[in-house]
Short mmCIF file of C-alpha atoms in Angstrom, two decimals:
data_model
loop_
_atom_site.label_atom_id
_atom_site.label_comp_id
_atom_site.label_asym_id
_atom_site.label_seq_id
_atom_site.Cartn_x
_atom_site.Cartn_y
_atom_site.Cartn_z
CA UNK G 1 30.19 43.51 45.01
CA UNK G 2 33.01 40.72 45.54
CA UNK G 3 31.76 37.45 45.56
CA UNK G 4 34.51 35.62 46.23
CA UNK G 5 37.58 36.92 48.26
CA UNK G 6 40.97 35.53 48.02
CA UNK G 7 44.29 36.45 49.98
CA UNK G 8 47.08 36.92 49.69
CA UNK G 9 47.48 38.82 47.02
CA UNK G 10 50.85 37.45 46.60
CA UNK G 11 53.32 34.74 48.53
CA UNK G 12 56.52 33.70 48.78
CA UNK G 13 57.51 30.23 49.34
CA UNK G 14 60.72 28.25 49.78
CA UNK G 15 61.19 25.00 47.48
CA UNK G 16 59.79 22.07 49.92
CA UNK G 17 57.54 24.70 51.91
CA UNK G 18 53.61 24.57 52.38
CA UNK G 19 52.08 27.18 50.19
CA UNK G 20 48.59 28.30 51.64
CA UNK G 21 46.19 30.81 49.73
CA UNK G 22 42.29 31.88 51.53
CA UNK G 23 39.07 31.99 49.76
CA UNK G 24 36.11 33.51 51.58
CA UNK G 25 32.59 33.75 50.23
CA UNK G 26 28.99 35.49 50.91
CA UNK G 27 26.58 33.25 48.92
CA UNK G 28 25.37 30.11 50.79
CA UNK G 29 23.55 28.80 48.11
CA UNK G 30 27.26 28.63 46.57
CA UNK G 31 28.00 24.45 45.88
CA UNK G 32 31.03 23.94 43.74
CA UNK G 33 34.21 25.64 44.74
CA UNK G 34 37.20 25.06 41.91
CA UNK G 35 41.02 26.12 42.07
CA UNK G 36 42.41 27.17 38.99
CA UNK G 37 46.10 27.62 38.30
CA UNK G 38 47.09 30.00 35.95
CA UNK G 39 50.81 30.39 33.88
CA UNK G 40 51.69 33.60 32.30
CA UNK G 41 50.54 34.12 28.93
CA UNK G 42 48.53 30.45 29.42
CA UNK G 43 44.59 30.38 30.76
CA UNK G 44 43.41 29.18 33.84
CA UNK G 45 43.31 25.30 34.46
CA UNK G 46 41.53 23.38 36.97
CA UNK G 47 43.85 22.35 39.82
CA UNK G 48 41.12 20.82 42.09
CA UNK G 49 37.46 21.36 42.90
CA UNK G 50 35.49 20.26 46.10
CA UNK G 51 31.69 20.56 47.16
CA UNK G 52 30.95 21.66 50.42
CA UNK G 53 29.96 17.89 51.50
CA UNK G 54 33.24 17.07 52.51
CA UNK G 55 35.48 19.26 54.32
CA UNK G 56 38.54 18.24 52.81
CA UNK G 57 40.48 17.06 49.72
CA UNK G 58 43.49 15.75 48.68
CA UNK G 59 44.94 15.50 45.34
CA UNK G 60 48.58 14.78 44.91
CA UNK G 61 50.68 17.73 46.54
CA UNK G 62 47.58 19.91 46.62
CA UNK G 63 44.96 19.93 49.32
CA UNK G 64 41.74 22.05 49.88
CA UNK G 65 39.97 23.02 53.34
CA UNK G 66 36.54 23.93 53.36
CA UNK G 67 34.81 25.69 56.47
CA UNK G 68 31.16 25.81 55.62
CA UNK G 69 30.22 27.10 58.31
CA UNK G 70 32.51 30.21 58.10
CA UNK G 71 32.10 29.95 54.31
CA UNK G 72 36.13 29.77 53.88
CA UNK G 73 37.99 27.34 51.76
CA UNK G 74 41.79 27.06 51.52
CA UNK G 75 44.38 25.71 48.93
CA UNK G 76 47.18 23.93 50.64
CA UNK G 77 50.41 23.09 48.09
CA UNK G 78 52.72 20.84 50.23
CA UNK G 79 56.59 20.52 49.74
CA UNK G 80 56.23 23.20 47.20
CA UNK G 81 58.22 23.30 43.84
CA UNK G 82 59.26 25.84 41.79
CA UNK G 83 57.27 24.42 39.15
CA UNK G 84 54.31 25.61 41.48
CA UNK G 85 54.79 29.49 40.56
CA UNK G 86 52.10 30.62 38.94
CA UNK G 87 49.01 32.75 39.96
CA UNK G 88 46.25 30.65 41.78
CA UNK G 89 42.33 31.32 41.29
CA UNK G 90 39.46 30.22 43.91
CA UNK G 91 36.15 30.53 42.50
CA UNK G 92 32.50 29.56 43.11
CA UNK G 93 29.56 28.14 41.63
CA UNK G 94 26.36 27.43 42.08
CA UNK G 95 25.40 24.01 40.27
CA UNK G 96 22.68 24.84 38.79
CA UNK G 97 21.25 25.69 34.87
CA UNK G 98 23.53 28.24 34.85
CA UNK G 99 27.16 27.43 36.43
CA UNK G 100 28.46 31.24 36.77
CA UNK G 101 31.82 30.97 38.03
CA UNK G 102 32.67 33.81 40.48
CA UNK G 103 36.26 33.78 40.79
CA UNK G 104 38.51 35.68 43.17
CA UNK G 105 41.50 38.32 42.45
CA UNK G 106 44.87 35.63 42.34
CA UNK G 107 47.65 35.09 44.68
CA UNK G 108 50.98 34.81 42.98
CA UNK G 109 53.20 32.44 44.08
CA UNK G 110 56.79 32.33 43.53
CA UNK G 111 58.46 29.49 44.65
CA UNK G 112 62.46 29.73 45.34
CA UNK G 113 64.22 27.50 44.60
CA UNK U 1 45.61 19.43 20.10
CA UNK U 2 42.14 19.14 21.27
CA UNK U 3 41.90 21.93 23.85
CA UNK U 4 39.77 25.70 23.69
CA UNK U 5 41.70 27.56 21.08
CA UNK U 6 41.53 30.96 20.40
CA UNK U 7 42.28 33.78 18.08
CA UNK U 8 44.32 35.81 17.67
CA UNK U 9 46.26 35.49 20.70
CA UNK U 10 47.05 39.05 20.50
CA UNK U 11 45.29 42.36 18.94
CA UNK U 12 46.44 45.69 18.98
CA UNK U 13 43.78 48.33 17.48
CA UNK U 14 43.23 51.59 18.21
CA UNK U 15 40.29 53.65 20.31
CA UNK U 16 37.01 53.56 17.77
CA UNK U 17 38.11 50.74 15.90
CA UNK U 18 35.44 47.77 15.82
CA UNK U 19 37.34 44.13 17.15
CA UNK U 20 36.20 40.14 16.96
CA UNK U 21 37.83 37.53 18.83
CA UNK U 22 37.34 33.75 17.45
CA UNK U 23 37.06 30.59 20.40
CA UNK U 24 37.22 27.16 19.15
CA UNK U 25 35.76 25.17 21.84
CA UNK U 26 36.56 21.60 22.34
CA UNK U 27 34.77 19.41 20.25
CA UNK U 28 31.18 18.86 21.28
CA UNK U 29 30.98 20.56 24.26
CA UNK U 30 27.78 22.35 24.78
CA UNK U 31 28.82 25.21 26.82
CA UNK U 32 30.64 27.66 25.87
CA UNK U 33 31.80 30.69 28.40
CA UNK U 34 33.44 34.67 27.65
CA UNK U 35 35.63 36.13 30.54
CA UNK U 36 37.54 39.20 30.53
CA UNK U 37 40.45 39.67 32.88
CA UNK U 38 42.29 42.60 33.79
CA UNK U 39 46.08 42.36 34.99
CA UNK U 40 45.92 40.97 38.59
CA UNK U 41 42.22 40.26 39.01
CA UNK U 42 40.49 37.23 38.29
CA UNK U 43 38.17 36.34 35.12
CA UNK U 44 35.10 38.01 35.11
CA UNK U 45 32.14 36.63 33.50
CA UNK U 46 30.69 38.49 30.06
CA UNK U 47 28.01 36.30 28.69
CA UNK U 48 27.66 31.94 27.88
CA UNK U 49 25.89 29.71 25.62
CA UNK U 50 24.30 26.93 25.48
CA UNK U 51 24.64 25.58 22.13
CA UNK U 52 23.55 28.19 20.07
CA UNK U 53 21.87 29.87 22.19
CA UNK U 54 23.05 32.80 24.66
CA UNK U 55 21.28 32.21 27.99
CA UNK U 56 23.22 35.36 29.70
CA UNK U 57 25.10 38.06 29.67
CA UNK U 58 26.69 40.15 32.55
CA UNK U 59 26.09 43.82 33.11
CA UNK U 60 29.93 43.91 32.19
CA UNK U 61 28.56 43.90 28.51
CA UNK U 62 27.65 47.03 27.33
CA UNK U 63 25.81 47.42 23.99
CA UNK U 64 29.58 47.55 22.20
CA UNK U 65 29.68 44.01 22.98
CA UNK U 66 28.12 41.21 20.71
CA UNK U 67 28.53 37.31 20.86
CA UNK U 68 27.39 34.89 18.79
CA UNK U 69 27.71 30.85 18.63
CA UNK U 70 26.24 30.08 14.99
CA UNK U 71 24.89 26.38 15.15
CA UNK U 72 26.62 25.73 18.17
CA UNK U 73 29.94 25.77 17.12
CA UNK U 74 32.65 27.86 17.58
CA UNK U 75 31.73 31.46 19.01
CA UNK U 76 32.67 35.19 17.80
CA UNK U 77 32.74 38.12 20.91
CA UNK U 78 32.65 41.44 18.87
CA UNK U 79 33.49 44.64 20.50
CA UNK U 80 32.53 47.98 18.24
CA UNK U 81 34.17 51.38 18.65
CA UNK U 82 36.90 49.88 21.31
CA UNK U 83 37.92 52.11 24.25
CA UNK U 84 41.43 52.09 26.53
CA UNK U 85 39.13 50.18 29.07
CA UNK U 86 38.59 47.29 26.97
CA UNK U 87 42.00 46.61 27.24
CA UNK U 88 42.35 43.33 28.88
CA UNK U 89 42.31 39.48 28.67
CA UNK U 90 39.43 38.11 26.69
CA UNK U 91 39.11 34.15 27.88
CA UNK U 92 37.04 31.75 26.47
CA UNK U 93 36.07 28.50 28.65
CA UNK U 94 33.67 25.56 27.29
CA UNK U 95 32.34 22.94 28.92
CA UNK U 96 30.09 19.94 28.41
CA UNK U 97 27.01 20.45 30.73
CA UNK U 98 24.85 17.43 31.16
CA UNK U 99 22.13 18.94 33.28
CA UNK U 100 23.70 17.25 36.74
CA UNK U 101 27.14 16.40 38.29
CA UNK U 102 30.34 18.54 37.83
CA UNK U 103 30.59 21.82 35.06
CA UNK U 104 34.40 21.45 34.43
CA UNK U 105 35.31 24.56 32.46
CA UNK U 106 38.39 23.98 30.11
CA UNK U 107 39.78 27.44 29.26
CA UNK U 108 42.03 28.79 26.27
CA UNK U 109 44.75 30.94 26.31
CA UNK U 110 43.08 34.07 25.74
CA UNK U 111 43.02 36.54 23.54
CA UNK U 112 45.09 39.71 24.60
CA UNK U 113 43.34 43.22 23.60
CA UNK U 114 45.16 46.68 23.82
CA UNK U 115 43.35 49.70 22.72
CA UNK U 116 45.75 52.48 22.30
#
């Protein structure tokens, strides 16, 4: 059983475009939803994270939309580089003793240039 | 450098051979997390620690598996008798959990396991 679904599985983008990948979850009691970016041959590292108090947040370049309602969250990478290709990760967490992270399948990006 | 290392960064062993896989978390963090991750999926949880002590392990860990975190340190994932289907990514992630607020997990860069 997924926990966490993410699509596309892949996306192309050209250099200066908006990149957007989907996250959708089933667990409510979900509270912490990170984006991890990942480089070949390189583990994951935290992007950006949000809680599902706030709908939206903005780092930099990189922006994430959360629907709680329709448990959906969404990574937005604006004026996209191609420095940005690499394989994105949601995940999701509940904050509790335990901090599981459930993460979802990737979305490559490639970036043109 | 004062990230999650890990070694070796690549094994090669054949089918029945026993394995162990070395993570160096960074320094005094409490937490300290095994993924495995298969091309094109996402990490999937194995087991954690909270100092030295391991509060969980997936279903993903079948009695082949063994972890250990002696005095809270760095940790040691063990697989016996390997099989083609171990054959993945073996991540380790630590993190320094202070019973509230945010769980960052800081990954390393894996260790990659082929089983021929």
């Amino acid at each position: 059983q997924q926990q966490v679904k993410q699509s596309p599985q892949s996306l192309i983008v050209q250099k200066g475009g908006i990149s957007i990948i989907n996250c959708a979850y089933e667990n409510t009691a979900f509270d912490y939803f990170p984006w991890y970016q990942q480089f070949p041959g390189k583990g994951p590292a935290l992007l950006i994270a949000i809680r599902p108090d706030v709908s939206e947040k903005k780092e930099g370049r990189f922006t994430i939309s959360f629907n709680k309602s329709a448990k959906q969250f969404s990574l937005h990478i604006m004026d996209s580089q191609p420095g940005d290709s690499a394989t994105y990760f949601c995940a999701a967490s509940k904050e509790d003793n335990f901090n599981k992270f459930y993460f979802g399948s990737g979305t490559k990006l490639n970036v043109k240039p | 450098d004062t990230g999650v290392s890990q070694n070796p960064r690549h094994k090669i062993t054949k089918r029945g051979q026993n394995v162990t896989f070395r993570c160096d978390p960074i320094s005094e963090h409490n937490r300290l997390y095994w993924y495995r991750q298969t091309l094109g999926q996402g990490p999937e949880f194995l087991t954690y620690f909270q100092n030295e002590a391991q509060l969980e392990k997936s279903r993903l860990l079948s009695d082949r598996f063994s972890a250990e975190r002696p005095k809270g340190s760095f940790s040691t994932l063990e697989i016996q008798r390997t099989e083609q289907g171990d054959s993945a990514m073996y991540l380790c992630a630590s993190s320094n959990f202070l019973g509230h607020g945010t769980n960052e997990q800081f990954f390393g860069p894996g260790t990659r396991l082929t089983v021929l």
